[in-house]
Coordinates of C-alpha atoms in Angstrom, one line a residue:
Q263 CA -177.8 53.5 -34.7
L264 CA -175.1 51.6 -32.9
S265 CA -177.5 49.4 -30.9
G266 CA -179.5 48.8 -34.1
E267 CA -176.5 47.5 -36.0
A268 CA -175.2 45.5 -33.0
G269 CA -178.1 43.0 -33.3
G270 CA -179.3 40.2 -31.1
Q271 CA -180.2 36.6 -31.8
I272 CA -182.4 33.8 -30.4
H273 CA -181.1 30.2 -30.5
T274 CA -183.0 27.1 -29.4
F275 CA -181.6 24.1 -27.5
G276 CA -182.9 21.1 -25.6
S277 CA -185.5 18.8 -27.2
Y278 CA -186.6 21.4 -29.8
R279 CA -183.0 21.7 -31.1
L280 CA -182.5 17.9 -31.0
G281 CA -185.7 17.4 -33.0
V282 CA -187.5 15.3 -30.4
S283 CA -190.1 17.9 -29.1
T284 CA -193.6 16.7 -28.7
R285 CA -197.0 18.2 -28.1
G286 CA -196.9 20.0 -24.8
S287 CA -193.1 20.3 -24.7
D288 CA -191.5 23.5 -23.8
I289 CA -189.1 25.4 -26.1
D290 CA -185.7 26.2 -24.6
C291 CA -184.3 29.4 -26.0
L292 CA -181.1 31.4 -25.6
C293 CA -180.9 35.2 -26.3
V294 CA -177.4 36.3 -27.2
A295 CA -176.5 40.0 -27.2
P296 CA -173.3 42.2 -27.6
R297 CA -171.1 42.9 -24.6
F298 CA -172.6 46.4 -23.9
V299 CA -176.0 44.8 -23.1
E300 CA -176.1 44.1 -19.3
R301 CA -178.0 41.2 -17.8
E302 CA -180.1 43.7 -15.8
D303 CA -181.2 45.3 -19.1
F304 CA -182.4 41.9 -20.3
F305 CA -184.3 40.8 -17.2
D306 CA -185.7 44.2 -16.3
G307 CA -186.4 45.7 -19.7
L308 CA -187.6 42.5 -21.5
L309 CA -189.7 41.5 -18.5
S310 CA -191.6 44.7 -18.5
R311 CA -192.1 44.4 -22.3
L312 CA -193.4 40.9 -21.9
E313 CA -195.8 41.9 -19.1
R314 CA -197.6 44.2 -21.6
E315 CA -198.1 41.4 -24.2
R316 CA -201.6 40.0 -24.2
D317 CA -200.4 36.6 -25.6
V318 CA -197.9 36.1 -22.8
T319 CA -199.2 34.4 -19.6
E320 CA -197.7 32.9 -16.5
L321 CA -194.6 35.1 -16.7
L322 CA -191.9 34.2 -14.1
S323 CA -188.4 35.7 -13.8
V324 CA -185.8 33.7 -11.8
K325 CA -182.7 35.8 -11.5
D326 CA -181.1 34.5 -8.3
T327 CA -180.1 31.1 -9.5
R328 CA -177.2 29.3 -11.1
V329 CA -178.6 29.9 -14.6
P330 CA -181.0 32.9 -14.6
I331 CA -184.1 32.3 -16.6
I332 CA -187.4 33.9 -17.7
K333 CA -190.3 31.4 -18.0
F334 CA -193.6 32.2 -19.7
Y335 CA -196.3 30.9 -22.0
F336 CA -196.7 32.5 -25.4
L337 CA -199.9 31.5 -27.3
G338 CA -200.1 28.5 -25.0
V339 CA -196.5 27.3 -25.7
Q340 CA -194.1 27.2 -22.7
I341 CA -190.9 29.2 -23.3
D342 CA -187.8 29.0 -21.2
L343 CA -185.5 31.9 -22.1
L344 CA -181.9 32.3 -21.1
F345 CA -179.5 35.2 -21.7
A346 CA -175.8 35.3 -22.7
R347 CA -173.7 38.4 -23.1
L348 CA -171.0 37.7 -25.7
S349 CA -167.7 39.6 -26.2
Y350 CA -168.7 41.0 -29.6
T351 CA -169.6 44.6 -30.2
K352 CA -171.6 43.5 -33.3
L353 CA -172.9 39.9 -33.6
P354 CA -172.0 38.1 -36.8
E355 CA -174.9 36.9 -39.0
R356 CA -173.6 33.3 -38.8
L357 CA -172.8 32.9 -35.2
D358 CA -171.1 29.6 -34.4
L359 CA -171.9 28.8 -30.8
T360 CA -169.9 25.5 -30.9
S361 CA -166.6 27.4 -31.3
D362 CA -164.4 27.3 -28.2
E363 CA -163.1 30.8 -29.0
L364 CA -166.6 32.1 -28.3
I365 CA -166.5 31.3 -24.6
K366 CA -163.0 32.5 -23.8
N367 CA -164.0 35.9 -22.5
L368 CA -167.4 35.1 -21.1
D369 CA -168.5 35.3 -17.5
D370 CA -169.5 32.1 -15.7
V371 CA -173.3 32.7 -16.1
S372 CA -173.0 33.3 -19.8
I373 CA -170.9 30.1 -20.2
L374 CA -173.5 28.0 -18.5
S375 CA -176.3 29.7 -20.5
V376 CA -174.5 29.0 -23.9
N377 CA -173.7 25.5 -22.9
G378 CA -177.2 24.2 -23.7
C379 CA -176.9 25.1 -27.4
R380 CA -173.3 23.8 -27.5
V381 CA -174.2 20.4 -25.9
A382 CA -177.1 19.9 -28.3
D383 CA -175.0 20.6 -31.4
Q384 CA -172.1 18.5 -30.3
T385 CA -174.5 15.6 -29.4
L386 CA -175.9 15.6 -32.9
K387 CA -172.4 15.7 -34.4
L388 CA -171.3 12.7 -32.3
V389 CA -174.3 10.4 -33.1
P390 CA -173.7 8.1 -36.0
N391 CA -177.4 7.8 -37.1
V392 CA -179.5 10.9 -36.1
P393 CA -182.9 9.5 -37.2
N394 CA -182.5 6.4 -35.1
F395 CA -181.2 8.4 -32.2
R396 CA -184.3 10.6 -32.3
V397 CA -186.7 7.7 -32.4
C398 CA -185.0 6.0 -29.5
L399 CA -184.8 9.2 -27.5
R400 CA -188.5 9.9 -27.9
A401 CA -189.3 6.4 -26.6
I402 CA -186.9 6.8 -23.6
K403 CA -188.4 10.2 -22.6
V404 CA -191.9 8.7 -22.6
W405 CA -190.6 5.8 -20.5
A406 CA -188.9 8.1 -18.0
K407 CA -192.0 10.2 -17.5
R408 CA -194.3 7.3 -17.1
R409 CA -192.0 5.5 -14.7
G410 CA -191.5 8.7 -12.5
V411 CA -187.8 9.2 -13.1
Y412 CA -188.0 12.4 -15.3
S413 CA -187.0 15.5 -13.3
N414 CA -183.6 17.1 -13.2
S415 CA -184.5 19.4 -10.2
L416 CA -185.5 16.4 -8.0
G417 CA -182.3 14.4 -8.8
Y418 CA -183.6 12.3 -11.7
L419 CA -182.9 12.5 -15.4
G420 CA -183.8 15.5 -17.5
G421 CA -184.0 15.8 -21.3
V422 CA -180.3 16.6 -21.7
H423 CA -179.2 13.6 -19.5
L424 CA -181.4 11.2 -21.5
S425 CA -180.1 12.5 -24.8
L426 CA -176.5 11.8 -23.7
L427 CA -177.3 8.4 -22.4
V428 CA -179.1 7.4 -25.6
A429 CA -176.3 9.0 -27.7
R430 CA -173.7 6.8 -26.0
V431 CA -175.7 3.6 -26.8
C432 CA -176.1 4.8 -30.4
Q433 CA -172.3 5.1 -30.6
L434 CA -171.8 1.6 -29.3
Y435 CA -174.4 0.2 -31.7
P436 CA -174.2 2.4 -34.8
N437 CA -176.1 0.1 -37.1
A438 CA -178.9 -1.0 -34.7
A439 CA -182.5 -0.3 -35.4
P440 CA -184.4 1.9 -32.9
S441 CA -186.1 -1.1 -31.2
R442 CA -182.7 -2.7 -30.8
L443 CA -181.2 0.4 -29.4
L444 CA -183.9 0.6 -26.8
S445 CA -183.2 -3.0 -25.6
R446 CA -179.5 -2.2 -25.5
F447 CA -180.1 1.0 -23.6
F448 CA -181.6 -0.9 -20.6
K449 CA -179.0 -3.7 -20.8
F450 CA -176.1 -1.3 -21.0
Y451 CA -177.1 0.9 -18.1
D452 CA -178.3 -2.0 -15.9
M453 CA -174.8 -3.4 -16.2
W454 CA -173.0 -0.1 -15.9
K455 CA -170.9 0.4 -12.7
W456 CA -171.7 3.8 -11.3
P457 CA -170.0 6.2 -10.5
G458 CA -168.1 5.4 -13.7
P459 CA -168.6 8.4 -16.0
I460 CA -170.6 8.3 -19.3
H461 CA -169.1 10.6 -22.0
L462 CA -169.4 10.8 -25.7
C463 CA -165.9 12.0 -26.5
Q464 CA -162.5 12.4 -24.9
I465 CA -162.6 14.9 -22.0
E466 CA -160.3 17.9 -22.8
Y467 CA -158.6 18.9 -19.5
G468 CA -156.5 21.7 -20.7
G469 CA -157.4 25.0 -22.4
P470 CA -158.3 28.4 -20.9
L471 CA -161.2 27.0 -18.8
A472 CA -159.3 24.0 -17.4
T473 CA -160.4 24.8 -13.8
R474 CA -164.1 24.4 -14.8
V475 CA -163.7 21.0 -16.5
W476 CA -165.0 17.9 -14.6
N477 CA -162.0 16.2 -13.1
P478 CA -162.5 14.0 -10.0
S479 CA -158.7 13.4 -9.7
V480 CA -158.3 17.1 -8.8
N481 CA -161.6 18.3 -7.5
N482 CA -163.1 16.8 -4.4
T483 CA -166.6 17.9 -5.3
D484 CA -166.4 16.0 -8.6
R485 CA -165.3 13.0 -6.7
M486 CA -168.5 12.9 -4.8
H487 CA -170.8 12.7 -7.8
L488 CA -172.8 9.4 -7.9
M489 CA -173.9 9.3 -11.5
P490 CA -171.6 11.4 -13.7
I491 CA -172.9 12.1 -17.2
I492 CA -170.4 14.4 -18.9
T493 CA -171.4 17.0 -21.5
P494 CA -169.4 16.8 -24.8
A495 CA -168.9 20.6 -25.2
Y496 CA -165.9 22.3 -23.7
P497 CA -165.6 22.9 -20.7
C498 CA -166.9 19.4 -20.0
N499 CA -169.1 19.2 -16.9
N500 CA -171.2 16.7 -15.1
A501 CA -174.9 17.3 -16.0
T502 CA -176.3 15.1 -13.2
H503 CA -174.8 16.7 -10.0
N504 CA -178.3 16.7 -8.5
V505 CA -178.5 12.9 -8.3
C506 CA -178.5 11.5 -4.8
K507 CA -178.4 8.0 -3.3
S508 CA -182.2 7.6 -3.3
T509 CA -182.8 8.8 -6.9
L510 CA -179.9 6.7 -8.2
H511 CA -181.4 3.6 -6.5
Q512 CA -184.7 4.3 -8.1
M513 CA -183.2 4.8 -11.6
K514 CA -181.1 1.6 -11.3
A515 CA -184.2 -0.3 -10.4
E516 CA -186.0 1.1 -13.5
F517 CA -183.0 0.2 -15.7
A518 CA -183.1 -3.4 -14.3
R519 CA -186.9 -3.6 -14.8
G520 CA -186.6 -2.6 -18.5
D521 CA -183.7 -5.0 -19.1
E522 CA -185.7 -7.8 -17.5
I523 CA -188.7 -7.1 -19.8
F524 CA -186.5 -7.3 -22.9
K525 CA -184.7 -10.5 -21.6
E526 CA -188.1 -12.2 -21.2
L527 CA -189.1 -11.1 -24.7
D528 CA -185.8 -12.3 -26.2
S529 CA -186.1 -15.6 -24.5
K530 CA -189.4 -16.2 -26.3
G531 CA -188.0 -15.4 -29.7
V532 CA -189.5 -13.7 -32.7
A533 CA -192.0 -16.5 -33.1
C534 CA -193.9 -15.6 -29.9
G535 CA -196.4 -13.6 -32.0
E536 CA -197.5 -10.0 -32.1
P537 CA -199.8 -10.1 -29.0
I538 CA -196.9 -11.2 -26.8
I539 CA -194.6 -8.5 -28.3
R540 CA -197.3 -5.8 -27.8
Q541 CA -197.8 -6.9 -24.2
A542 CA -194.1 -6.6 -23.5
W543 CA -194.0 -3.1 -24.9
D544 CA -197.1 -2.1 -23.0
K545 CA -195.5 -3.4 -19.8
L546 CA -192.3 -1.4 -20.4
F547 CA -194.3 1.9 -20.7
E548 CA -197.0 1.3 -18.1
P549 CA -197.2 4.1 -15.5
S550 CA -195.5 3.7 -12.1
E551 CA -197.8 2.8 -9.2
F552 CA -195.8 4.9 -6.8
F553 CA -198.5 5.4 -4.2
L554 CA -199.0 1.6 -4.0
E555 CA -195.4 0.6 -3.9
H556 CA -194.4 2.4 -0.7
R557 CA -195.7 2.2 2.9
K558 CA -194.9 5.7 4.2
F559 CA -195.3 9.1 2.6
L560 CA -194.3 12.6 3.4
K561 CA -196.8 15.1 1.9
I562 CA -195.6 18.5 1.1
T563 CA -198.0 21.4 0.5
A564 CA -197.2 24.8 -1.0
S565 CA -199.7 27.6 -0.6
A566 CA -199.8 31.3 -1.7
T567 CA -202.3 34.2 -1.8
S568 CA -202.0 34.8 -5.5
E569 CA -201.1 33.0 -8.7
V570 CA -197.9 35.1 -9.2
E571 CA -196.7 34.4 -5.7
L572 CA -197.5 30.7 -6.0
L573 CA -195.4 30.4 -9.2
K574 CA -192.4 31.9 -7.4
W575 CA -192.9 29.9 -4.2
A576 CA -193.5 26.6 -6.0
A577 CA -190.4 27.1 -8.2
F578 CA -188.3 27.8 -5.1
T579 CA -189.6 24.9 -3.0
E580 CA -189.2 22.5 -5.9
S581 CA -185.5 23.3 -6.0
R582 CA -185.2 22.5 -2.3
V583 CA -186.9 19.1 -2.3
R584 CA -183.8 17.2 -3.3
L585 CA -182.0 18.8 -0.3
L586 CA -184.8 17.4 1.9
V587 CA -184.3 14.0 0.3
K588 CA -180.6 14.1 1.1
K589 CA -181.3 15.0 4.8
L590 CA -183.9 12.1 5.1
E591 CA -181.2 9.7 3.9
W592 CA -179.3 10.5 7.1
V593 CA -182.3 9.7 9.3
L594 CA -181.7 6.5 11.3
G595 CA -183.9 3.8 9.8
V596 CA -184.5 5.5 6.5
Q597 CA -182.7 3.6 3.7
Y598 CA -184.1 5.6 0.7
A599 CA -186.4 8.6 0.3
I600 CA -187.9 8.3 -3.2
P601 CA -189.4 11.6 -4.5
W602 CA -192.3 11.5 -6.9
H603 CA -191.4 13.4 -10.0
E604 CA -194.4 15.8 -10.2
G605 CA -196.9 17.6 -8.0
F606 CA -200.6 17.8 -7.9
T607 CA -202.7 21.0 -8.4
I608 CA -205.7 21.5 -6.2
A609 CA -208.2 23.9 -7.7
P610 CA -210.2 26.3 -5.5
G611 CA -213.3 24.8 -4.0
E612 CA -212.2 21.1 -4.1
R613 CA -212.9 19.2 -0.9
S614 CA -211.5 15.9 0.5
T615 CA -213.6 12.8 -0.3
P616 CA -213.8 9.6 1.8
A617 CA -211.4 8.0 -0.8
T618 CA -208.8 10.7 -0.1
E619 CA -209.2 11.0 3.6
A620 CA -207.3 7.7 4.3
T621 CA -204.5 9.0 2.1
T622 CA -204.5 12.3 4.0
E623 CA -203.9 10.4 7.2
S624 CA -201.1 8.2 5.8
C625 CA -199.3 11.2 4.2
S626 CA -199.4 13.9 6.8
S627 CA -199.5 11.8 9.9
G628 CA -197.4 8.9 9.0
T629 CA -194.0 8.2 10.6
I630 CA -190.6 7.7 9.2
A631 CA -188.2 5.7 11.4
G632 CA -190.0 7.0 14.5
K633 CA -190.0 10.6 13.4
K634 CA -193.3 12.3 12.6
S635 CA -193.7 13.5 9.0
L636 CA -193.6 17.3 8.6
P637 CA -195.8 19.1 6.0
G638 CA -193.9 21.3 3.6
P639 CA -194.0 22.6 -0.1
V640 CA -193.5 20.8 -3.4
P641 CA -194.6 22.4 -6.7
K642 CA -196.4 21.3 -9.8
A643 CA -195.5 21.9 -13.4
E644 CA -199.0 23.0 -14.2
V645 CA -199.9 26.5 -12.9
P646 CA -202.8 26.5 -10.5
A647 CA -205.5 29.0 -10.0
P648 CA -205.0 31.7 -7.4
D649 CA -205.1 30.7 -3.7
S650 CA -204.7 27.0 -4.6
P651 CA -202.3 24.8 -2.6
M652 CA -200.0 22.5 -4.5
E653 CA -199.1 19.0 -3.3
A654 CA -196.6 16.2 -4.0
A655 CA -195.4 13.2 -2.1
V656 CA -192.0 11.8 -1.1
G657 CA -192.2 8.0 -0.7
T658 CA -189.9 6.3 1.7
A659 CA -188.6 2.8 2.0
D660 CA -187.3 2.0 5.5
A661 CA -184.2 0.0 6.3
A662 CA -186.3 -3.1 7.0
G663 CA -186.8 -3.5 3.3
G664 CA -189.9 -1.4 2.7
G665 CA -192.2 -1.9 -0.2
G666 CA -195.3 -3.4 1.4
V667 CA -198.5 -1.9 0.1
N668 CA -200.0 -0.1 3.0
G669 CA -201.2 3.1 1.5
V670 CA -204.3 4.0 -0.4
K671 CA -204.3 5.4 -3.9
T672 CA -207.1 7.9 -4.6
E673 CA -209.5 7.4 -7.4
D674 CA -208.1 10.4 -9.3
G675 CA -204.5 9.6 -8.6
R676 CA -203.9 12.3 -6.1
A677 CA -202.1 11.8 -2.8
D678 CA -204.4 14.2 -1.0
R679 CA -206.6 17.3 -1.4
V680 CA -206.7 20.4 0.7
K681 CA -209.8 22.4 1.4
A682 CA -209.1 25.6 -0.6
E683 CA -211.5 27.8 1.2
D684 CA -209.8 27.0 4.6
P685 CA -208.4 30.4 5.8
K686 CA -205.4 28.7 7.3
A687 CA -204.4 27.1 3.9
G688 CA -202.8 30.3 2.7
E689 CA -200.7 30.5 5.9
E690 CA -198.9 27.1 5.4
R691 CA -195.2 27.3 4.9
A692 CA -192.3 24.8 4.7

């Protein structure tokens, strides 16, 4: 009876809570429970329950991480589920997650889990015109995905980071139309001097969680951040701690490219005609030609003997790619190591074609500053069939200025294929 009265609630956050979710987007959810519910109860008990559901597929539990999460597809919709254990013995019907009193007695993991909902709510409160904010944010997310700078785990921008960047521009231009906000977005961040922090409100340094607040004047770790974007909910933290020198360079280049497109359009004036305007918009959103813009590539392959193992292995290796990128930056002669933001799934039975064999040579046998490229794993957002390797590429620009087109782009856009029936394919490791 006590457990039945205590209750539990599901709250959304991320793009779904901000009102900018699109077809194919995942739904970020937070499950909150009373204090007598242990985290082990959630991850073990709920996981076994989900495993018995016919409508649940691609179930993956990641407990040993900064923010534990359960990932799965329900009726074809991707769900990312977090858990927070609150200090209540009975949850109120109208639970206000934005209240600072809520987080006073929470453990560190629960604070991080609740932070997603708190940041989304605070962002909507601080934006002067929510409809214009949503239109602009949708466009920016499409731009980031097509230009290859949308991946939090690899050191680029995720949905939360983009929402904070767009919200700041909306604050600076409260009466601007969405198209104007878009042009101001690129101009503002092209001119911005990083590592100057971006924040939507005054940072509160005091309070019961003062030691967890982002404060570069006190914390040496915070002082090392290259692109600080500060969350508006207390305790304020830097959301972009994964950004490294190479990814920051790539994002700054994309900001400059977008600003240049709008400058060219503004110089022609409104009388340039609809074809010219449409051409400029098409150019802004055209996909990145990553595999033609770099001369040297490091191909990383992840293989497993089953679909379940591949899900876990791919998720683990993806979280380590940014560490590889940071190590490559220290290699003599390597100026930047630019990671591609997504991987490629190789289905069983696919074979290399002549069009891909040249790329295979340049990816796995190329050299970076005199050092031979080493094969290793990188995952893919899509879940492959059993026994299928997964691939991605890390492009590098050398200190000599890099950028000559010396690679070959395959007809289907893949960097390489691996013979799935090769018995050695399942033995590959990073």
